[in-house]
CSV table of C-alpha atoms in Angstrom, one decimal:
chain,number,residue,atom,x,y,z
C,197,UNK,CA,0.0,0.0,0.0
C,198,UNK,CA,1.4,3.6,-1.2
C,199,UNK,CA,0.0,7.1,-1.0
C,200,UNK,CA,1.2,9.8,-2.9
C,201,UNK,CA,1.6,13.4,-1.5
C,202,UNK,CA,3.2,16.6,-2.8
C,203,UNK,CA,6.7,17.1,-3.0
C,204,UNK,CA,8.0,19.2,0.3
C,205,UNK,CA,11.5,21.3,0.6
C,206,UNK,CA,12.1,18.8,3.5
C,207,UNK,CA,12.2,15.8,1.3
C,208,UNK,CA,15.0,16.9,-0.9
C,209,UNK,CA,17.7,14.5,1.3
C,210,UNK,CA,15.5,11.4,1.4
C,211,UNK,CA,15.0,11.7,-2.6
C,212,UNK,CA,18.7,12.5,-2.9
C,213,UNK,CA,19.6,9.5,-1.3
C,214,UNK,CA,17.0,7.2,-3.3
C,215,UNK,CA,18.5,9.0,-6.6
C,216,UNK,CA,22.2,8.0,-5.3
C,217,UNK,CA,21.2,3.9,-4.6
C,218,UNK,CA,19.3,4.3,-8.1
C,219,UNK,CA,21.6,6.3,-10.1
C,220,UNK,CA,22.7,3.3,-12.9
C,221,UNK,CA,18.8,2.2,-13.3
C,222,UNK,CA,17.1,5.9,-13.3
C,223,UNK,CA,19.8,6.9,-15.9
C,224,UNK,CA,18.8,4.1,-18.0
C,225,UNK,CA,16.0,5.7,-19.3
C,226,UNK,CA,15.9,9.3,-18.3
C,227,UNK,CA,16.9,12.6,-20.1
C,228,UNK,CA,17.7,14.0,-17.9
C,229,UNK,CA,21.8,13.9,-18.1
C,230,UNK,CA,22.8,14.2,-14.5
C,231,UNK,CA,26.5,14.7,-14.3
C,232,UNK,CA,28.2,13.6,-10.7
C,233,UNK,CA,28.0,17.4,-9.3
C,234,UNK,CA,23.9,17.5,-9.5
C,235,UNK,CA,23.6,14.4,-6.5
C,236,UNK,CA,24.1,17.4,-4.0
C,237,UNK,CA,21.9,18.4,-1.2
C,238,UNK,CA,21.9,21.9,-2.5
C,239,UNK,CA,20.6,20.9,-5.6
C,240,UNK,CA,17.7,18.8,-4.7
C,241,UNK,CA,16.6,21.9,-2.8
C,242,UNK,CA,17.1,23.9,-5.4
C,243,UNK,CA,15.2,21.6,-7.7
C,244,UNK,CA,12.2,21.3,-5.0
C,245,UNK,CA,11.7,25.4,-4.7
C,246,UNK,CA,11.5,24.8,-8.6
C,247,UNK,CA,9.0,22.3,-8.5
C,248,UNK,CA,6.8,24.3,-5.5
C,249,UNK,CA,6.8,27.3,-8.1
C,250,UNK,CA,5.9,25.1,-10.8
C,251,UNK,CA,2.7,24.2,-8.6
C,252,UNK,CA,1.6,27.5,-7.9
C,253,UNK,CA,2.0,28.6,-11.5
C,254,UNK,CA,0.3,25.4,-13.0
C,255,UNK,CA,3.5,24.8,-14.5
C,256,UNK,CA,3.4,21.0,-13.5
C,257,UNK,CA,2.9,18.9,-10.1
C,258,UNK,CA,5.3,16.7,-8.1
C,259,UNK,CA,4.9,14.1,-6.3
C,260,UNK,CA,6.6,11.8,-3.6
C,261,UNK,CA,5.4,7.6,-3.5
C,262,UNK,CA,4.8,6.8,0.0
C,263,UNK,CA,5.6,3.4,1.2
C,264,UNK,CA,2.8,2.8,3.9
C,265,UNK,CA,4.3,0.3,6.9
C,266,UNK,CA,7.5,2.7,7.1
C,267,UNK,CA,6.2,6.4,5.5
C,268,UNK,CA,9.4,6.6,2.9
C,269,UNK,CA,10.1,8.0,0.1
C,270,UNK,CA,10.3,5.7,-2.2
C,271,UNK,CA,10.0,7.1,-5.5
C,272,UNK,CA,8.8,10.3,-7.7
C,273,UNK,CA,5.9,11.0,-9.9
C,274,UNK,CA,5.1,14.2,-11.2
C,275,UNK,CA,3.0,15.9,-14.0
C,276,UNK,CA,5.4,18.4,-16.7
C,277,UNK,CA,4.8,19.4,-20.1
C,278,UNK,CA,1.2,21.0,-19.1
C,279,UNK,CA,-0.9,22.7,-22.0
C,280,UNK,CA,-4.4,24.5,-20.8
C,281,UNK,CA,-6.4,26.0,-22.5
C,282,UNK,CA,-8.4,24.2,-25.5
C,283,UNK,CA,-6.3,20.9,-24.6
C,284,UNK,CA,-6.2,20.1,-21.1
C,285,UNK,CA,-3.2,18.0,-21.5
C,286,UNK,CA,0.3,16.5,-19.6
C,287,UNK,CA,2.7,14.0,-19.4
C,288,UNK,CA,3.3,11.7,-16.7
C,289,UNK,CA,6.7,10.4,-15.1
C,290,UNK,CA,8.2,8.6,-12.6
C,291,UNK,CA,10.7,6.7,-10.9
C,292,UNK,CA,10.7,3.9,-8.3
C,293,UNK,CA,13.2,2.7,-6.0
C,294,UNK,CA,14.5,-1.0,-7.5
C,295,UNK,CA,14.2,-2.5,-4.2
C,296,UNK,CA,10.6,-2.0,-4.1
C,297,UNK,CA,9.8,-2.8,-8.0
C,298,UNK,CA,7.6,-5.7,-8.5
C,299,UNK,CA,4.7,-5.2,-5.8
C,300,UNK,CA,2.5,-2.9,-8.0
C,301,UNK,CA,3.3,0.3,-6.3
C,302,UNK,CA,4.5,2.3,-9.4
C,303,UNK,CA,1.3,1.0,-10.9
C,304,UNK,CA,-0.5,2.5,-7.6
C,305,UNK,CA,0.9,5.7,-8.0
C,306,UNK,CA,0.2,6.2,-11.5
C,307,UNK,CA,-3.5,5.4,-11.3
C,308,UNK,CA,-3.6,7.9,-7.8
C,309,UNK,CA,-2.1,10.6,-10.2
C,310,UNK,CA,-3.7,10.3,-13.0
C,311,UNK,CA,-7.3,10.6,-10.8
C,312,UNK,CA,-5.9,13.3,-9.2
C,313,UNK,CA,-5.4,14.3,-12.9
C,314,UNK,CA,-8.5,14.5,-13.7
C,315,UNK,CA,-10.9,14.8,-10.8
C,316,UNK,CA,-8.6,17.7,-9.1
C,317,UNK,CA,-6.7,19.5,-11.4
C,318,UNK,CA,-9.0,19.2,-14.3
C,319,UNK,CA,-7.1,17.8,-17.4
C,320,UNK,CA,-8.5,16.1,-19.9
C,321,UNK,CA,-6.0,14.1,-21.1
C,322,UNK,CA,-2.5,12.2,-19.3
C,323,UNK,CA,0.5,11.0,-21.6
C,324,UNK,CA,3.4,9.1,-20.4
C,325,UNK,CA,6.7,8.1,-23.2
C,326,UNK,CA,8.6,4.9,-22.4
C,327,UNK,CA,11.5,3.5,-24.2
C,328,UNK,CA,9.9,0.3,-25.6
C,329,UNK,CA,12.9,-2.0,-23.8
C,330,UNK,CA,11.2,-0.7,-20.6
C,331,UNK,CA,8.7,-4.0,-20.2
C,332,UNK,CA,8.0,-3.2,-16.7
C,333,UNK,CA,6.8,0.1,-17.0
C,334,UNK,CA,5.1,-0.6,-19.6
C,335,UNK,CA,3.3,-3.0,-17.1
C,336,UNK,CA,2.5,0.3,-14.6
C,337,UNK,CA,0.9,2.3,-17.5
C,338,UNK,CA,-1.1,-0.5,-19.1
C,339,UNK,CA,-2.4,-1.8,-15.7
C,340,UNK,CA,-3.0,2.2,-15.1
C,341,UNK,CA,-5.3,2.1,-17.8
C,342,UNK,CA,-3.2,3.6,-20.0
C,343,UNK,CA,-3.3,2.8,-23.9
C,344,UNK,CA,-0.7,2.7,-26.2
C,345,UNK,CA,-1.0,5.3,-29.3
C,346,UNK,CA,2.3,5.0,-31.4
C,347,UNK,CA,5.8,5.2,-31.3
C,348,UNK,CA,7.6,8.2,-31.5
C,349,UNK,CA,10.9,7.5,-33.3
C,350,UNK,CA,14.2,9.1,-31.8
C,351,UNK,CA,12.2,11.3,-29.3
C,352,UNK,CA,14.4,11.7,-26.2
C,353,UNK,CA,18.2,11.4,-26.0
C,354,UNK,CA,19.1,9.6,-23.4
C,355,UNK,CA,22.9,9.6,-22.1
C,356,UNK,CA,23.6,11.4,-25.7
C,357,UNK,CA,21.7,8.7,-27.6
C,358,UNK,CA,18.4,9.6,-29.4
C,359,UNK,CA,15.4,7.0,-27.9
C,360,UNK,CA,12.4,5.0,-29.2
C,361,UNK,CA,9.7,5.9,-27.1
C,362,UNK,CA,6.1,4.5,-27.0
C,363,UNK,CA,3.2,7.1,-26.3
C,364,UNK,CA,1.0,5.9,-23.5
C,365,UNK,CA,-2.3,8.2,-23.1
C,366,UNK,CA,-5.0,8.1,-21.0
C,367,UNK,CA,-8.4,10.3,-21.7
C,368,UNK,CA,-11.1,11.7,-18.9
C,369,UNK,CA,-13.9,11.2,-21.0
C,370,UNK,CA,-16.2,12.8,-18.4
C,371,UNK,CA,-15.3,16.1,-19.8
């Protein structure tokens, strides 16, 4: 069991350290392009005031997983790439600590965003890109109720390679 909660300037160590034990998997697949210098306390701070701003300004939402027996952190999901206005759309990431992948808490999370998605924040449509070598999230976002769409060739470069990636969308048809 995992709840999910907004991101608070006090949680910048615990996600640090996560990001440190998960460094080689989270890399894997994300754009990010962290070089050795961005694992710093200061950073993630820096990178939480960022994301709190984002909020207010409907700029995008993040997210801390919840593991429930201990209350830690163990993982991220956020909302980014927000368009308003006659589209009501966003993509969805996130990552999850490897040592508790398996027991269906990514897929959790997801399905708590993407309601919070739709029944709170008022979007009409959630999109999520995974590299298609990536079976076991593509196991969260199907199980999310997510459906594939396409493929978008050479999308995201990834450790300065250009990426596959399938597009995953979900649609509130209540609106």
């Amino acid at each position: 069991m995992i709840e999910i909660r907004q991101v608070k300037f006090e949680d910048a160590e615990e996600i640090l350290d996560m990001d440190i034990r998960n460094r080689t998997r989270f890399e894997m697949y994300s754009g990010a392009n962290k070089k050795d210098s961005d694992y710093q306390l200061y950073n993630y701070r820096k990178n939480i005031e960022k994301y709190l701003e984002e909020m207010k300004n409907d700029d995008g939402y993040h997210y801390v997983i919840i593991e429930g027996k201990s209350h830690k952190i163990i993982g991220t999901i956020n909302l980014f790439a927000v368009v308003r206005h006659n589209m009501q759309s966003c993509m969805m990431g996130y990552a999850l600590d490897e040592a508790y992948g398996g027991k269906g808490y990514a897929t959790q999370a997801a399905q708590k965003l993407i309601n919070i998605a739709f029944e709170e924040l008022g979007f009409h449509r959630v999109e999520a890109g995974v590299q298609p070598v990536n079976k076991a999230s593509i196991r969260v976002l199907e199980k999310a109720g997510m459906t594939r769409e396409g493929l978008n060739r050479s999308n995201v470069r990834v450790n300065g390679v250009w990426k596959d990636h399938y597009l995953y969308a979900i649609v509130n048809d209540r609106y």
